[in-house]
XYZ file of C-alpha atoms in Angstrom:
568
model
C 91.166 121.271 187.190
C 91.875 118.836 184.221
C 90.056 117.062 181.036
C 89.061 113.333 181.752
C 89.203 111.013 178.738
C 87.672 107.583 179.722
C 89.167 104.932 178.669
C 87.412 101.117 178.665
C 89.877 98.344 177.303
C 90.698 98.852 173.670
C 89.247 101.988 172.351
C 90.534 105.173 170.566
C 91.220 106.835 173.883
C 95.102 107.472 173.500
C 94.038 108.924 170.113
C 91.866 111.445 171.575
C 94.702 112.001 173.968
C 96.980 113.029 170.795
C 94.428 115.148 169.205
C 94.713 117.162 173.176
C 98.701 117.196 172.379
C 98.058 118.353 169.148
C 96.277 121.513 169.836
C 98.363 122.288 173.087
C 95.427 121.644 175.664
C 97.540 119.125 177.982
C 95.461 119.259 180.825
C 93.963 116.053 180.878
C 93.843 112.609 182.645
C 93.084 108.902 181.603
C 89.650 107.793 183.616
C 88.902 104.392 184.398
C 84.961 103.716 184.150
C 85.273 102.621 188.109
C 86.159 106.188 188.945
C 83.699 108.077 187.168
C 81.321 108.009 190.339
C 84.223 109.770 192.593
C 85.007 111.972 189.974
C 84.285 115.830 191.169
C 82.932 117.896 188.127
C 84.397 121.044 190.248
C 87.810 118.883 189.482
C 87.091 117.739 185.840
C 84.753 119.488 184.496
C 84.712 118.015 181.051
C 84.966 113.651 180.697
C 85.234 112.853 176.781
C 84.200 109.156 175.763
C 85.433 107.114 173.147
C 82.669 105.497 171.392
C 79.453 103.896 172.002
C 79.287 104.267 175.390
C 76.233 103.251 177.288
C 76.934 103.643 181.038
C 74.797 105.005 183.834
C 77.851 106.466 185.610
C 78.472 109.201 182.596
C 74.595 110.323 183.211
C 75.162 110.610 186.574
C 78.466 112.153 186.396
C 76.287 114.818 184.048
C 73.700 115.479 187.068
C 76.180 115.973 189.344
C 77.290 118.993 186.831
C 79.488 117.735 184.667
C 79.915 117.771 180.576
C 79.883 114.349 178.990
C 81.305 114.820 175.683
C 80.194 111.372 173.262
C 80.351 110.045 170.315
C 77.643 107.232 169.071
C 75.430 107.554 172.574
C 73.417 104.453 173.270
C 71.825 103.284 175.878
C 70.982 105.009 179.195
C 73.438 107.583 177.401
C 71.674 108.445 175.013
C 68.152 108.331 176.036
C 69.650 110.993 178.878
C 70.955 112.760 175.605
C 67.302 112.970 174.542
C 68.089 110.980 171.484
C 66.458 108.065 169.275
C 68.311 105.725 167.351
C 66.812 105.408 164.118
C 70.033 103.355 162.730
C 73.090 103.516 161.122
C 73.999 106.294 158.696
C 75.407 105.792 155.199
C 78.747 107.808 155.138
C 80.410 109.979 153.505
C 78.272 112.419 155.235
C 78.962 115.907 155.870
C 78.419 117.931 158.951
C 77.623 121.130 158.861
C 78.464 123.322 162.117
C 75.330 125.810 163.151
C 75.754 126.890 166.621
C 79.110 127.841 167.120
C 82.146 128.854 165.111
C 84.253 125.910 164.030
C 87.681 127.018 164.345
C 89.080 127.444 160.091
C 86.254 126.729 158.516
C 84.043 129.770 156.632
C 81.110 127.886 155.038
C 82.866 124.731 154.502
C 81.583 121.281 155.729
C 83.392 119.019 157.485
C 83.601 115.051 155.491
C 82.445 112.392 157.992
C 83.521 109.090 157.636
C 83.769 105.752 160.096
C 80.574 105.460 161.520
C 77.762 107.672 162.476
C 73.806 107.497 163.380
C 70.830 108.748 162.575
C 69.414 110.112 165.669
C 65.686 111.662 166.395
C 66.178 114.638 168.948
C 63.342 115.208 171.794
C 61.787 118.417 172.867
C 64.183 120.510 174.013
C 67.660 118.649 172.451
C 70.026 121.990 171.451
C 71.602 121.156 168.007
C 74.485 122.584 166.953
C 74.971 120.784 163.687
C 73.426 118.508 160.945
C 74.416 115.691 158.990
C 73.631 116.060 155.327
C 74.883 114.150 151.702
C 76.458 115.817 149.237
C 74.418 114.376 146.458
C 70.992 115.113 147.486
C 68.749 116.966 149.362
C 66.612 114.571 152.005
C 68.406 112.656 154.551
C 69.542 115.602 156.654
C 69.583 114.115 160.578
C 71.149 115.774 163.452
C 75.172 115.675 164.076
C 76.430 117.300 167.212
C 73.916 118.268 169.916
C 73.909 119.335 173.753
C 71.189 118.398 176.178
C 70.520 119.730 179.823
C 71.145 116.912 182.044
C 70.143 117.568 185.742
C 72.943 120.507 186.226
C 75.448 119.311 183.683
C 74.917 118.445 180.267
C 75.625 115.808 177.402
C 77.125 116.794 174.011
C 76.546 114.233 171.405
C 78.868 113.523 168.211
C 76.102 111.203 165.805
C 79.307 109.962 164.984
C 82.800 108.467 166.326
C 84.930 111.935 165.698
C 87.994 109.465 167.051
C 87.853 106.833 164.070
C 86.831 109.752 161.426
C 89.967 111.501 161.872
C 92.184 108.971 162.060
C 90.972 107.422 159.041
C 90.768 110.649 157.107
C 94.548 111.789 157.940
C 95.572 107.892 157.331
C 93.380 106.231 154.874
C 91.253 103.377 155.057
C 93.013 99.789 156.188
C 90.755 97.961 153.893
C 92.405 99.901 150.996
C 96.155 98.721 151.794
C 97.978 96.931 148.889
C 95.713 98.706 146.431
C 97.049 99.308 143.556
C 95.927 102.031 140.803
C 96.322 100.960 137.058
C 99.261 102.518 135.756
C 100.733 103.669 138.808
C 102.923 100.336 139.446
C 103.432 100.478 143.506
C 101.074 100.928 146.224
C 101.571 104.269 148.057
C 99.223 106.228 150.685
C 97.882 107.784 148.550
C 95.930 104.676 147.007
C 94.215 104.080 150.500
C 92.936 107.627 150.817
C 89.002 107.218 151.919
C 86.353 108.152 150.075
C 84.606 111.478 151.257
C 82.562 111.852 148.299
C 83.066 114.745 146.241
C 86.040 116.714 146.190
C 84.315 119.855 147.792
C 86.950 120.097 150.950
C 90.264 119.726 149.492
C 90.985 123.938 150.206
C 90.489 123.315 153.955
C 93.315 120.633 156.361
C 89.013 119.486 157.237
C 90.448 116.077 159.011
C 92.633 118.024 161.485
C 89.917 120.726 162.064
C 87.836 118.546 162.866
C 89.841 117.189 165.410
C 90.230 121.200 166.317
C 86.793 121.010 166.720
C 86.599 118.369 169.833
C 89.552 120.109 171.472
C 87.200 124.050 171.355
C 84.208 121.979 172.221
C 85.939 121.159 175.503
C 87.129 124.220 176.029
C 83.648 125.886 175.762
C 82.603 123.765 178.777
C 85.385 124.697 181.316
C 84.724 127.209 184.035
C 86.593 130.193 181.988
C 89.883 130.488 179.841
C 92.377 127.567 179.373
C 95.714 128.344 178.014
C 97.089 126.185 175.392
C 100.521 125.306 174.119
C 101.345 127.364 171.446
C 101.650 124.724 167.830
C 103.894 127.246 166.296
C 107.421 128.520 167.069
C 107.809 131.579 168.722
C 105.642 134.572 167.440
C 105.669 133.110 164.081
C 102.228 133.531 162.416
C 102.600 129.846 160.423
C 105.504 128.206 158.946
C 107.007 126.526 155.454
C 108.604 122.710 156.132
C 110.765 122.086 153.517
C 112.435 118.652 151.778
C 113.548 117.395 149.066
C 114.057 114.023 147.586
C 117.710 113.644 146.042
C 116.578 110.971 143.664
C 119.482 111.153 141.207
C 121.003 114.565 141.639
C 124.422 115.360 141.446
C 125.957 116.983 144.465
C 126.010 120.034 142.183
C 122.284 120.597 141.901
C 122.163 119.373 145.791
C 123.822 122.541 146.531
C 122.360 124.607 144.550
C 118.952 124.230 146.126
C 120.684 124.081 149.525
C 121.986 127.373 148.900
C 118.805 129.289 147.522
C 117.356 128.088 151.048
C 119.515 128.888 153.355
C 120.131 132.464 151.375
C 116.220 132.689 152.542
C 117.256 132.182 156.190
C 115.912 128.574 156.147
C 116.553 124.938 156.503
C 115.554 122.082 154.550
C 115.753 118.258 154.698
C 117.527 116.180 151.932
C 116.107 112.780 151.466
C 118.952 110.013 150.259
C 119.022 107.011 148.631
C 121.229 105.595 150.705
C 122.305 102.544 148.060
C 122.438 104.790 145.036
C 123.527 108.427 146.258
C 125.753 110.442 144.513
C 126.526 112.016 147.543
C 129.480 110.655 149.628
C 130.345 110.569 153.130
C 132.424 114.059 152.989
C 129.376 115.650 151.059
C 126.762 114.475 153.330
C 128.759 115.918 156.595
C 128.835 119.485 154.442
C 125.066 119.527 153.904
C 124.285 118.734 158.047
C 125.842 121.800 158.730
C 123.641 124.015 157.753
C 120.558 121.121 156.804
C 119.072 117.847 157.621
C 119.376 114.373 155.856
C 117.416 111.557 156.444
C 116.838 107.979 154.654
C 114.811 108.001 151.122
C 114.516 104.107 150.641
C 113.936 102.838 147.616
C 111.079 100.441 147.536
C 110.605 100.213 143.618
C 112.391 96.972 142.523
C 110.501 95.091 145.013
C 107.078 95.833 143.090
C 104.519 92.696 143.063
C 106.577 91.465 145.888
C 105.411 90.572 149.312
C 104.922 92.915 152.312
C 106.586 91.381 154.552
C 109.560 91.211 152.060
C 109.014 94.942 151.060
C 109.426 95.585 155.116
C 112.373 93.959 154.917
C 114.160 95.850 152.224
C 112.457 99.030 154.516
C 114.316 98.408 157.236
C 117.816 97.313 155.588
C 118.178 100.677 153.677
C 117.257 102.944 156.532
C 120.014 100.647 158.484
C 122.227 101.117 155.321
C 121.611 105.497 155.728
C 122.178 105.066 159.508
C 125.528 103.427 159.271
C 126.747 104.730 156.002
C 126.587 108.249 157.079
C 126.869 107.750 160.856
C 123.812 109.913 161.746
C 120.379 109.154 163.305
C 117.190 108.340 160.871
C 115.296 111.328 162.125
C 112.355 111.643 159.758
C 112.240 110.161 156.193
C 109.972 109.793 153.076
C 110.090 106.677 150.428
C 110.853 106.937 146.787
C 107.653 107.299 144.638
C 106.173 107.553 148.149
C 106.088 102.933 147.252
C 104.135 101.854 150.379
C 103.641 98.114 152.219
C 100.494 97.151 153.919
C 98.829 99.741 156.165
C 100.853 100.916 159.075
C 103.367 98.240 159.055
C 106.365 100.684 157.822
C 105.469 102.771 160.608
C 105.981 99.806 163.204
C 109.569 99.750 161.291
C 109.905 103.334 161.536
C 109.385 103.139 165.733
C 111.786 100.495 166.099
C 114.497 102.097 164.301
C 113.918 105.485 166.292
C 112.721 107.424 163.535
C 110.252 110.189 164.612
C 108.468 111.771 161.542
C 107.218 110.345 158.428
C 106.573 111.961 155.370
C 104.953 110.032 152.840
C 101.381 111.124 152.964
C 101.105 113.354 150.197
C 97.655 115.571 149.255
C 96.106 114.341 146.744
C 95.059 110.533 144.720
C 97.643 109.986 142.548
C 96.368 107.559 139.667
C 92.845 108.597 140.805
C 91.841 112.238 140.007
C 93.495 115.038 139.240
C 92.039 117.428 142.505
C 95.004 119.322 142.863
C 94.276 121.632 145.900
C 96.575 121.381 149.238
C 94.389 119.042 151.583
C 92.897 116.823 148.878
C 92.080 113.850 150.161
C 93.592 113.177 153.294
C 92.811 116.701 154.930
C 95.753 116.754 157.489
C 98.461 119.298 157.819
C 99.120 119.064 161.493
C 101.915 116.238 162.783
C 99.845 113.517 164.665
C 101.291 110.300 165.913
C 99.875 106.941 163.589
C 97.623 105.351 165.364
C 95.751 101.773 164.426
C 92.151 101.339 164.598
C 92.364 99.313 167.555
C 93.760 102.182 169.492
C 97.612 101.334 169.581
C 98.937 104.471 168.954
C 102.751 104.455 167.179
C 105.336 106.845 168.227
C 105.792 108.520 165.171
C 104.882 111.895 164.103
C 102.503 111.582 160.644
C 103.838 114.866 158.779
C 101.140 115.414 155.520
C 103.090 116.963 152.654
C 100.810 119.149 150.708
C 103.064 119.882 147.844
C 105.390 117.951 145.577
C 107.466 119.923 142.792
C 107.045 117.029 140.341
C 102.944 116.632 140.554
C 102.799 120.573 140.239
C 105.331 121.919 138.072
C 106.563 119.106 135.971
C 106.112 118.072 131.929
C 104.768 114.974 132.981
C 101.470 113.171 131.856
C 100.521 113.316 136.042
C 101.675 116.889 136.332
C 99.857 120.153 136.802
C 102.095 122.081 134.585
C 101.428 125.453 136.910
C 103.730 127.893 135.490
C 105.738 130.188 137.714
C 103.121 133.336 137.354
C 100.297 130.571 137.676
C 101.457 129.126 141.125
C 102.199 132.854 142.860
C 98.535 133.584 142.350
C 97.578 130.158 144.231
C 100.563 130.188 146.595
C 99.100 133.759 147.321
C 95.655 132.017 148.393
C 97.517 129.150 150.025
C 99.808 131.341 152.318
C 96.822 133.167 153.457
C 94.576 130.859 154.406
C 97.276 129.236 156.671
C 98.149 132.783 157.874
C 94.527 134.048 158.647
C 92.382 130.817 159.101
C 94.214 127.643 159.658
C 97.465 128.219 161.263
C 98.908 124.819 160.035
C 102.195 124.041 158.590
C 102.884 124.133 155.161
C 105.136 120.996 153.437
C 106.501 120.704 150.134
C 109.082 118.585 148.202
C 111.054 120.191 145.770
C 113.385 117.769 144.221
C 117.325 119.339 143.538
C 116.862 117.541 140.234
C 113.772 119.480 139.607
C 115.441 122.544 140.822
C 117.922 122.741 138.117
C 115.810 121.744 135.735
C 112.505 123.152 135.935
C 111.262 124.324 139.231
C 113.674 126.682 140.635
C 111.200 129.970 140.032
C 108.421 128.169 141.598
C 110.544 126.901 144.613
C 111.941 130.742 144.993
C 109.010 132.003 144.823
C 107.567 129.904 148.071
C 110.713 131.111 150.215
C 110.250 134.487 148.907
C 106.134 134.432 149.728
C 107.272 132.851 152.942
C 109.719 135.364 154.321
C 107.023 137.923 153.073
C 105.008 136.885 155.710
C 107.651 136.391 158.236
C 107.114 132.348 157.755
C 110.216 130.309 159.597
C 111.368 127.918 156.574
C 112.121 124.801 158.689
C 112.983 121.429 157.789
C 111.579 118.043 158.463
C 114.369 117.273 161.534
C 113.898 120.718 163.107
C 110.019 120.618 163.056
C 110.381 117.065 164.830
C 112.503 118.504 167.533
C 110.152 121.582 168.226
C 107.406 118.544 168.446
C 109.069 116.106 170.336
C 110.206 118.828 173.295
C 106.891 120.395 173.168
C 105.089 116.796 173.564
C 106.819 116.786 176.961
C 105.115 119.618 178.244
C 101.809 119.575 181.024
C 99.927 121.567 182.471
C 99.482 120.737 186.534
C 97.534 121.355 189.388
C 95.384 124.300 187.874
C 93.137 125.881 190.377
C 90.840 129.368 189.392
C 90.007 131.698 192.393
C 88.244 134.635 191.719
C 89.996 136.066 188.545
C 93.193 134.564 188.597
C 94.358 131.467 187.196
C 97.251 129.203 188.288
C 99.215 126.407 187.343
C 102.518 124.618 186.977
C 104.432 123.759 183.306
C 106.345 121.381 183.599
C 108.050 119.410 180.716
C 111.559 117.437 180.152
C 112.890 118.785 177.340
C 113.425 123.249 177.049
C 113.201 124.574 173.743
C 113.411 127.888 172.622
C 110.529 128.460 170.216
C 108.269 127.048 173.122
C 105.323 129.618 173.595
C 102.328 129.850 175.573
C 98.930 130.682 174.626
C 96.912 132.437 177.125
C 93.271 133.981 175.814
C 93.437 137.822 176.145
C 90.008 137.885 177.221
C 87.287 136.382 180.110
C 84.080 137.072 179.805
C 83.849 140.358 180.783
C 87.806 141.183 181.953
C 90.713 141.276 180.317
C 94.186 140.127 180.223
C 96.017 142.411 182.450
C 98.574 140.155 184.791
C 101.365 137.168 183.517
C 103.973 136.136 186.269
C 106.367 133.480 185.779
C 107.674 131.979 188.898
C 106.713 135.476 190.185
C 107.946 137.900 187.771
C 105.910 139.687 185.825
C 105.866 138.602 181.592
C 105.277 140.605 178.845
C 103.323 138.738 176.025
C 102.498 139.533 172.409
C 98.515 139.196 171.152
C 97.872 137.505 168.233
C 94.485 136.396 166.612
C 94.420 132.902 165.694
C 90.841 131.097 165.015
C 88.766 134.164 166.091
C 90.060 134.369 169.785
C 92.808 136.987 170.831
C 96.120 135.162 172.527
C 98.487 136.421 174.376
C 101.911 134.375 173.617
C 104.435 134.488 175.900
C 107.651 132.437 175.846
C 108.529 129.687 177.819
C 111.704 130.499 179.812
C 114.875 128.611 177.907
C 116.231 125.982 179.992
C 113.823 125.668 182.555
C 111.699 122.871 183.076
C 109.433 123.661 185.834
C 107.530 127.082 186.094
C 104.852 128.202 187.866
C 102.474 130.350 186.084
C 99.838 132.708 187.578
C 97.116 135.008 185.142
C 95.320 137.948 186.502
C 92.254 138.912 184.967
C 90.546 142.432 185.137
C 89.342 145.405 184.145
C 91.578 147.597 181.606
């Protein structure tokens, strides 16, 4: 049994595939449109379309018993689907979920952008959600809906889910180079999209909305799936942790460095690499018990071109690599100073570096919408991916939290004082621990840290080991991600009430977890075996659903996994 994702010349296809990574269900295939007639819905149940797909295939694919999942129907598609286009939407829209749980969200509505449709549903169309504006009441059309098709069905998206997210977590392409007055560089923020009002910014909406897609699949597969565990271990969320050196002495470096690992953690120091204080000697005495990486220094090239700005890019993470003799394994800019749209990435993948993390929450030179998703809504690390569907092998790590925006005496600064940020870290840590189950990054400069935000920065690693948070850095996330990207799940066949399958990946890690629902329909959870032995597992709640976690052997590579259900 597997997931198809059809795929027909350039489309957003591999993106959807990375949304499948992200959430841990990795039990899907690429589908040709000349194979959707042999497909068997017994084998794939489920066959997700990119956009704007019109082909008689998909309908019959549907009467044969399958789920097509779309987004923008037209065509036969769509008139199988029950639906009449009545023409493009203005956006931003919001969608508001009706039929089902979405997985994080408790009354909020999800911000659609891209392109979406107003649709008129026949007699008998089931919808499970509605489009609506922000700014008035009339307009309200349908946005999701499911429609009996022979002895399958068709789920509709009035909108392309694909584009939406990517453009939400990465900003709109038509708003590279742009430039804020005042703010004297461009920078991701500047190319955040417009969602309307600021009504979302408490919720990481752009990455549950990609959570969405991946439990809408899941609803239509004959019983539980497991998934790859997103978190380490048993760990019920978890605190990434940087900062950018700037201009600190090797003095305040350590004194942050210390605080941090006194709290059990790790953290990544961004350098300069033309301008450090830090020498060769230092930097070898910070890797051993944290992570540096490249902070290049894009400023003096303001007004200058981008493909000179690229340039400079690429020399200075060069300059860290060979100065300091490590790797370039994840990095952030100074000020955050941008060049085009995704053209640093491109730089970034040919150097080998694996995580970026420049996308900060929030507008600067904008608004002053302070709240941890603002804006860009994405907390989960996705690989960049251009509209056209190239998708760029680097991890796109949001940071939600800078020390400088919300501690500082700056005009751009929140000013939160110490007692003022433990009430709203109090909020933050527990919506991440109850609802959202997304990382949590900050950037608390060492400069800062001596200077102003060391009770705010203590107070995060003492909140996070509270809650039994891991307090990675940048680096160590991206190795957790990289070895669990490896990971599949293979030939995965249901008889009766057991479930089997084969995980098999390349690299071992040991935070590597499964996720196996505790429940099916009526039975329960009441068998693991791992190449034949039996494995005890720990239950968890996360989104609603109980999960069994259960570690992946260390070292292994291949292992065979068989689930009993029962009664208990």
């Amino acid at each position: 049994m597997r997931v198809g994702i059809l795929s027909d010349g350039p489309d957003l296809s591999s993106y959807l595939a990375e949304m499948f990574n992200t959430w841990g269900l990795v039990l899907y295939e690429v589908v040709e449109p000349d194979r959707i007639l042999e497909l068997d819905p017994k084998d794939v149940p489920v066959l997700v379309c990119p956009a704007s797909q019109s082909s008689r295939s998909l309908v019959d694919f549907a009467r044969r018993g399958g789920t097509v999942i779309c987004f923008l129907p037209e065509g036969p598609l769509a008139e199988a689907a029950g639906l009449v286009y009545e023409g493009e939407k203005d956006v931003p829209l919001r969608l508001r979920v009706t039929a089902y749980p979405a997985a994080g969200m408790a009354g909020e509505r999800f911000p659609i952008v891209g392109h979406a449709n107003n649709y008129s549903p026949a007699p008998g169309v089931q919808v499970l959600g509605y489009f609506s504006y922000t700014d008035r009441y009339e307009g309200e059309s349908v946005g999701i809906t499911e429609t009996t098709v022979g002895q399958g069905r068709i789920v509709g998206f009035a909108f392309d889910l694909a584009l939406c997210v990517l453009l939400l977590r990465q900003g709109d392409p038509n708003r590279a180079e742009v430039v804020p007055e005042g703010t004297g560089c461009a920078r991701p923020s500047s190319m955040a999209i417009d969602t309307g009002p600021p009504d979302s910014g408490w919720v990481p909406f752009a990455d549950l909305l990609s959570r969405l897609l991946v439990d809408t699949v899941r609803r239509y597969l004959p019983g539980p799936v497991p998934l790859l565990s997103h978190l380490p271990g048993t760990a019920p969320d978890i605190l990434l942790y940087s900062g950018d050196e700037d201009n600190a002495d090797v003095a305040s470096n350590d004194a942050e460095f210390e605080c941090v690992a006194a709290a059990g953690g790790r953290m990544n120091l961004y350098i300069i690499p033309n301008r450090t204080q830090s020498g060769v000697p230092d930097v070898e005495r910070y890797r051993v018990q944290h992570d540096v990486g490249p902070h290049p220094d894009l400023r003096p090239l303001d007004g200058c071109s981008v493909s000179e700005r690229l340039t400079e890019f690429e020399r200075q993470i060069r300059m860290f690599q060979d100065r300091f003799d490590t790797p370039a394994r994840s990095l952030r800019n100074h000020c955050t100073a941008w060049a085009g749209y995704l053209e640093p990435v491109e730089v970034m993948e040919k150097l080998g570096v694996g995580m970026d993390g420049n996308y900060f929450s929030g507008t600067y030179g904008y608004s002053r919408e302070d709240a941890p998703y603002a804006a860009f809504g994405g907390a989960m690390p996705m690989r960049f991916c251009w509209p056209d569907g190239r998708v760029l092998n680097v991890f796109q790590q949001h940071t939600q939290l800078a020390d400088d925006i919300m501690f500082g005496t700056a005009d751009y600064s929140c000013r939160l004082s110490p007692q003022v940020f433990a009430g709203v870290l109090d909020r933050i840590f527990t919506d991440i621990e109850t609802r959202f189950h997304t990382p949590y990054g900050v950037c608390i400069h060492p400069g800062n840290w001596v200077r102003f935000s060391r009770p705010q920065g203590r107070e995060l690693l003492r909140q996070a080991n509270e809650r039994r948070f891991p307090i990675w850095s940048f680096d160590q996330w991206l190795g957790f991600w990289e070895a669990r990207d490896t990971w599949r799940f293979n030939g995965m066949t249901r008889q009766g009430c057991r479930l089997q399958f084969a995980l098999e990946g390349e690299r071992s890690h040991g935070a590597l977890w499964l996720a196996i629902p505790a429940k099916d329909s009526k039975t329960s959870l009441v068998e693991i075996k791992l190449d034949g032995e039996c494995a005890e597992w720990q239950t968890v709640q996360r989104y609603g659903e109980d999960l069994a976690l259960v570690p992946i052997p260390a070292g292994k590579t291949a292992i065979s996994v068989s689930v009993m259900y029962g009664s208990v």
